[in-house]
Amino acid sequence: MIKKLYLAALLLPFTAQSLLAQQLYKTKDLTAENMFSSNIEGPNFDKAGNLYIVNFQHDGTIGKIDPQNGNGVIFVTLPDSSVANGVHFNSKGTMFLPDFKGHNILMVDMDTKKVGVYVHSAKFNQPNDLCINRKDQIFVSDPKWADNSGQIWRVDANRTPVLLETNMGTTNGIELSPDEKTLYVNESVQRKIWKYKVDAAGNISGKDLFAEFPDFGFDGMKCDKAGNLYVARWGKGVIAVLSPAGTLMREIPLKGKQCSNLVFGGPDGKTVYVTLQDRKAVETFRVPIPGKKF
């Protein structure tokens, strides 16, 4: 009997590990379909674990979504017919929104819900996606869909926009590596992901082709803590996972095809939340490595 109990105790962790492994990369719905507009994008969490997603119910809103049951309410409605394309937070907890209609980066005071213009430039095309480093510098992808071109900006803490790169394809997803020494930027139409070296001042150099695909498009991207890059393959309905060397490690299939962006969340940072524009809904799946912010 003792021997049997000993063997059972040895086997238990492996059984638990096996069950855990079976749950990885299996998608399930968080929200009902059609809760958002077709411009559903840019999910993100504040420090308290609240989930925010743009264009809840209709364009021009920010929805506050329960990450457990998928229910939601309108957190703010943007002024001046602005439409945001993502939600981002700096180290102080201020919300930032790329406003692709108003050529702005908007900011939201989380206590008063007051919406203001953080930076505006007539030279902005259609601010699409952001990533923010630990110094609160904002890196901006800025496509011009009319001619499939794009550029990259940096906005410093003094709100000054600095043009980092131009004459690119349709810049879309943008993300920093965990050590913030590499900036990844993809081009949706050209299906290329570029990487740059980032110096201490936030300048970029050494443009290098990180990965290229022959079909479908790209949208948002996020890194896990190990530096693997999760890429929304818009139109294919998968999240592609690339190693820091640019090797395709796996593709995670989703129910919807038009995956627009993703974020790591949950108490352990190992749940990925994906926005789907065709389903106007959010799907989730579990991963073994938490997001870089955890």
Coordinates of C-alpha atoms in Angstrom, one line a residue:
M1 CA 0.0 0.0 0.0
I2 CA 2.8 2.4 0.9
K3 CA 4.5 1.7 -2.4
K4 CA 1.3 2.4 -4.3
L5 CA 0.7 5.7 -2.5
Y6 CA 4.3 6.7 -3.2
L7 CA 3.9 5.9 -6.9
A8 CA 0.6 7.8 -7.0
A9 CA 2.3 10.8 -5.4
L10 CA 5.0 10.7 -8.0
L11 CA 2.6 10.5 -10.8
L12 CA 0.3 13.3 -9.6
P13 CA 2.5 16.2 -10.7
F14 CA 3.0 14.7 -14.1
T15 CA -0.8 14.3 -14.5
A16 CA -1.4 17.9 -13.4
Q17 CA 1.3 19.0 -15.9
S18 CA -0.3 17.0 -18.6
L19 CA -3.8 18.5 -17.9
L20 CA -2.2 21.9 -17.9
A21 CA -0.4 21.3 -21.2
Q22 CA -3.7 20.2 -22.8
Q23 CA -5.3 23.6 -21.9
L24 CA -2.6 25.6 -23.6
Y25 CA -3.4 27.4 -26.9
K26 CA -7.1 26.3 -26.8
T27 CA -9.2 29.3 -27.7
K28 CA -12.5 30.2 -26.0
D29 CA -14.8 33.2 -26.2
L30 CA -14.6 35.9 -23.5
T31 CA -17.4 38.1 -24.9
A32 CA -20.5 37.5 -27.0
E33 CA -20.3 38.3 -30.7
N34 CA -21.2 41.7 -32.0
M35 CA -20.5 43.5 -28.7
F36 CA -18.1 45.9 -30.5
S37 CA -17.9 47.7 -33.8
S38 CA -15.9 46.3 -36.7
N39 CA -13.0 48.5 -35.4
I40 CA -12.5 46.5 -32.2
E41 CA -8.8 46.8 -31.4
G42 CA -6.1 47.3 -28.9
P43 CA -7.0 45.5 -25.6
N44 CA -5.0 46.4 -22.5
F45 CA -5.0 46.2 -18.8
D46 CA -4.5 48.9 -16.1
K47 CA -2.5 48.1 -13.0
A48 CA -5.6 47.0 -11.1
G49 CA -6.4 44.3 -13.7
N50 CA -9.2 46.1 -15.5
L51 CA -9.5 45.3 -19.2
Y52 CA -10.1 48.1 -21.7
I53 CA -10.9 47.8 -25.4
V54 CA -11.7 50.4 -28.1
N55 CA -15.0 50.8 -29.9
F56 CA -17.3 49.0 -27.5
Q57 CA -20.9 49.0 -29.0
H58 CA -19.9 51.6 -31.6
D59 CA -16.9 53.6 -32.8
G60 CA -15.5 56.4 -30.7
T61 CA -15.8 54.6 -27.3
I62 CA -13.5 52.9 -24.8
G63 CA -15.1 49.9 -23.2
K64 CA -14.3 48.6 -19.7
I65 CA -14.7 44.8 -19.9
D66 CA -14.9 42.3 -17.1
P67 CA -12.0 39.8 -17.8
Q68 CA -13.9 37.0 -16.1
N69 CA -17.3 37.1 -17.7
G70 CA -16.9 39.4 -20.7
N71 CA -19.6 41.9 -19.7
G72 CA -18.8 45.5 -20.5
V73 CA -19.7 49.1 -20.0
I74 CA -18.7 52.3 -21.8
F75 CA -15.8 53.8 -19.9
V76 CA -15.5 57.0 -22.0
T77 CA -16.8 58.4 -25.3
L78 CA -14.2 60.3 -27.2
P79 CA -14.9 63.9 -28.3
D80 CA -14.7 65.5 -31.7
S81 CA -15.6 62.3 -33.6
S82 CA -12.2 60.8 -32.7
V83 CA -11.8 57.0 -33.1
A84 CA -9.1 55.2 -31.2
N85 CA -7.2 52.2 -32.4
G86 CA -5.7 50.9 -29.2
V87 CA -5.3 51.4 -25.4
H88 CA -2.0 51.9 -23.7
F89 CA -0.8 52.9 -20.3
N90 CA 2.4 54.7 -19.1
S91 CA 4.2 54.2 -15.8
K92 CA 1.9 56.7 -14.1
G93 CA -1.3 54.8 -15.2
T94 CA -2.4 57.5 -17.7
M95 CA -4.3 56.0 -20.7
F96 CA -3.0 56.8 -24.2
L97 CA -5.0 56.3 -27.4
P98 CA -3.8 56.6 -31.0
D99 CA -6.6 58.6 -32.7
F100 CA -6.4 57.7 -36.4
K101 CA -9.1 60.1 -37.4
G102 CA -7.8 63.2 -35.6
H103 CA -4.1 62.8 -36.2
N104 CA -3.7 62.8 -32.4
I105 CA -2.3 60.8 -29.5
L106 CA -5.0 61.3 -26.9
M107 CA -4.7 60.9 -23.1
V108 CA -7.3 60.0 -20.6
D109 CA -7.2 60.8 -16.9
M110 CA -8.4 57.6 -15.3
D111 CA -9.9 59.3 -12.2
T112 CA -11.8 62.1 -13.9
K113 CA -12.2 60.4 -17.3
K114 CA -11.2 63.7 -19.0
V115 CA -10.0 63.2 -22.5
G116 CA -7.3 65.5 -23.9
V117 CA -4.8 65.8 -26.7
Y118 CA -1.4 64.6 -25.6
V119 CA 0.2 65.5 -29.0
H120 CA -1.1 66.5 -32.4
S121 CA 0.8 66.8 -35.6
A122 CA -0.4 67.6 -39.1
K123 CA 2.5 65.3 -40.2
F124 CA 0.8 62.3 -38.6
N125 CA -0.9 60.1 -41.2
Q126 CA -3.1 57.8 -39.2
P127 CA -1.6 56.9 -35.8
N128 CA -2.3 53.2 -35.5
D129 CA -0.5 51.5 -32.6
L130 CA 1.8 52.5 -29.8
C131 CA 4.3 50.9 -27.4
I132 CA 5.6 52.7 -24.3
N133 CA 9.0 52.2 -22.7
R134 CA 9.9 52.5 -19.0
K135 CA 11.0 56.1 -19.6
D136 CA 7.4 56.8 -20.8
Q137 CA 8.6 57.5 -24.4
I138 CA 5.9 56.5 -26.9
F139 CA 6.8 54.8 -30.1
V140 CA 4.1 55.2 -32.8
S141 CA 3.3 53.3 -36.0
D142 CA 1.8 55.7 -38.5
P143 CA 0.5 54.1 -41.8
K144 CA -1.0 55.9 -44.8
W145 CA -3.4 53.3 -46.1
A146 CA -4.2 55.3 -49.3
D147 CA -0.8 54.5 -50.8
N148 CA 0.4 51.6 -48.5
S149 CA 3.2 53.7 -47.0
G150 CA 4.1 54.4 -43.4
Q151 CA 6.5 55.9 -40.9
I152 CA 7.5 55.6 -37.2
W153 CA 7.5 58.3 -34.6
R154 CA 8.7 58.7 -31.0
V155 CA 6.9 61.0 -28.7
D156 CA 9.1 62.1 -25.7
A157 CA 7.9 63.0 -22.2
N158 CA 7.9 66.7 -23.2
R159 CA 5.3 65.8 -25.9
T160 CA 7.6 66.5 -28.7
P161 CA 7.1 64.1 -31.7
V162 CA 10.3 62.9 -33.3
L163 CA 10.2 61.3 -36.8
L164 CA 12.3 58.1 -36.6
E165 CA 11.7 56.5 -40.0
T166 CA 9.8 57.2 -43.2
N167 CA 9.4 55.6 -46.6
M168 CA 8.2 52.4 -45.1
G169 CA 5.3 50.1 -46.0
T170 CA 2.0 50.2 -44.1
T171 CA 3.4 50.3 -40.6
N172 CA 1.0 48.7 -38.2
G173 CA 2.0 46.5 -35.1
I174 CA 4.8 47.9 -33.0
E175 CA 6.4 46.4 -29.9
L176 CA 9.6 46.6 -27.8
S177 CA 11.5 43.6 -26.6
P178 CA 11.6 42.9 -22.8
D179 CA 15.0 44.6 -22.5
E180 CA 13.7 47.5 -24.7
K181 CA 16.8 47.3 -26.8
T182 CA 14.9 46.1 -29.9
L183 CA 11.9 47.7 -31.6
Y184 CA 9.7 45.5 -33.8
V185 CA 7.5 47.1 -36.5
N186 CA 5.4 45.2 -39.1
E187 CA 4.1 46.3 -42.5
S188 CA 0.6 44.8 -43.0
V189 CA 0.4 44.9 -46.8
Q190 CA 4.1 44.1 -47.5
R191 CA 3.9 41.3 -44.9
K192 CA 7.3 42.1 -43.4
I193 CA 8.4 42.5 -39.8
W194 CA 11.4 44.8 -39.2
K195 CA 13.6 45.1 -36.1
Y196 CA 15.7 48.0 -35.0
K197 CA 18.3 48.6 -32.3
V198 CA 17.2 51.1 -29.7
D199 CA 19.7 53.2 -27.8
A200 CA 19.4 54.8 -24.4
A201 CA 17.9 58.0 -25.9
G202 CA 15.2 56.1 -27.8
N203 CA 16.8 56.5 -31.2
I204 CA 16.6 53.6 -33.6
S205 CA 19.2 52.2 -36.0
G206 CA 20.3 49.0 -37.8
K207 CA 17.1 48.2 -39.6
D208 CA 17.0 44.5 -40.3
L209 CA 14.3 42.1 -41.7
F210 CA 13.1 40.0 -38.8
A211 CA 10.5 37.9 -40.6
E212 CA 8.4 37.8 -43.8
F213 CA 5.3 35.9 -44.8
P214 CA 3.9 35.1 -48.2
D215 CA 0.2 35.6 -47.5
F216 CA -2.4 37.3 -45.3
G217 CA -1.7 40.4 -43.3
F218 CA -0.3 41.6 -40.0
D219 CA -1.8 43.6 -37.1
G220 CA -0.9 44.0 -33.5
M221 CA 2.1 42.4 -31.8
K222 CA 3.2 41.7 -28.2
C223 CA 6.2 40.1 -26.6
D224 CA 6.2 37.5 -23.8
K225 CA 8.8 37.6 -21.0
A226 CA 11.2 35.3 -22.9
G227 CA 11.2 37.7 -25.9
N228 CA 9.0 35.6 -28.2
L229 CA 6.9 37.8 -30.4
Y230 CA 3.1 37.1 -30.8
V231 CA 1.8 38.5 -34.1
A232 CA -1.9 38.8 -35.1
R233 CA -2.1 37.4 -38.7
W234 CA -5.1 39.4 -39.9
G235 CA -7.2 37.4 -42.4
K236 CA -5.6 34.0 -41.5
G237 CA -7.1 33.9 -38.0
V238 CA -4.0 32.8 -36.2
I239 CA -1.6 34.3 -33.7
A240 CA 1.9 33.5 -35.0
V241 CA 4.6 33.0 -32.3
L242 CA 8.1 34.0 -33.4
S243 CA 11.3 33.3 -31.4
P244 CA 13.8 36.2 -30.7
A245 CA 15.7 34.8 -33.7
G246 CA 12.7 35.2 -36.0
T247 CA 11.8 31.5 -36.2
L248 CA 8.2 30.6 -36.5
M249 CA 7.5 28.5 -33.4
R250 CA 3.8 27.9 -33.8
E251 CA 0.5 29.3 -35.0
I252 CA -2.4 29.4 -32.6
P253 CA -5.8 29.1 -34.5
L254 CA -8.7 31.3 -33.6
K255 CA -12.4 31.1 -34.3
G256 CA -12.4 34.4 -36.1
K257 CA -10.2 35.4 -39.0
Q258 CA -9.7 39.1 -38.6
C259 CA -7.5 39.2 -35.5
S260 CA -6.6 42.8 -34.9
N261 CA -4.6 42.8 -31.6
L262 CA -3.8 41.0 -28.4
V263 CA -2.6 41.5 -24.8
F264 CA -1.3 39.3 -22.1
G265 CA -3.3 39.4 -18.8
G266 CA -4.8 37.5 -16.0
P267 CA -3.3 37.1 -12.5
D268 CA -0.3 35.2 -13.8
G269 CA 0.1 37.0 -17.2
K270 CA -0.4 33.7 -19.1
T271 CA -3.8 34.4 -20.6
V272 CA -3.8 36.1 -24.0
Y273 CA -6.8 38.2 -25.0
V274 CA -7.4 38.7 -28.7
T275 CA -9.7 41.1 -30.5
L276 CA -11.5 39.8 -33.6
Q277 CA -13.0 42.3 -36.1
D278 CA -15.1 39.9 -38.1
R279 CA -16.7 38.4 -34.9
K280 CA -16.7 41.8 -33.1
A281 CA -15.7 39.9 -30.0
V282 CA -12.8 38.8 -27.8
E283 CA -11.3 35.3 -27.6
T284 CA -8.7 34.1 -25.1
F285 CA -6.2 31.3 -24.7
R286 CA -3.6 30.2 -22.2
V287 CA 0.2 30.2 -22.8
P288 CA 3.2 28.8 -20.8
I289 CA 5.2 32.0 -20.5
P290 CA 3.7 35.3 -19.2
G291 CA 3.8 38.6 -21.0
K292 CA 6.8 40.8 -20.7
K293 CA 5.2 43.1 -18.1
F294 CA 4.6 40.3 -15.6

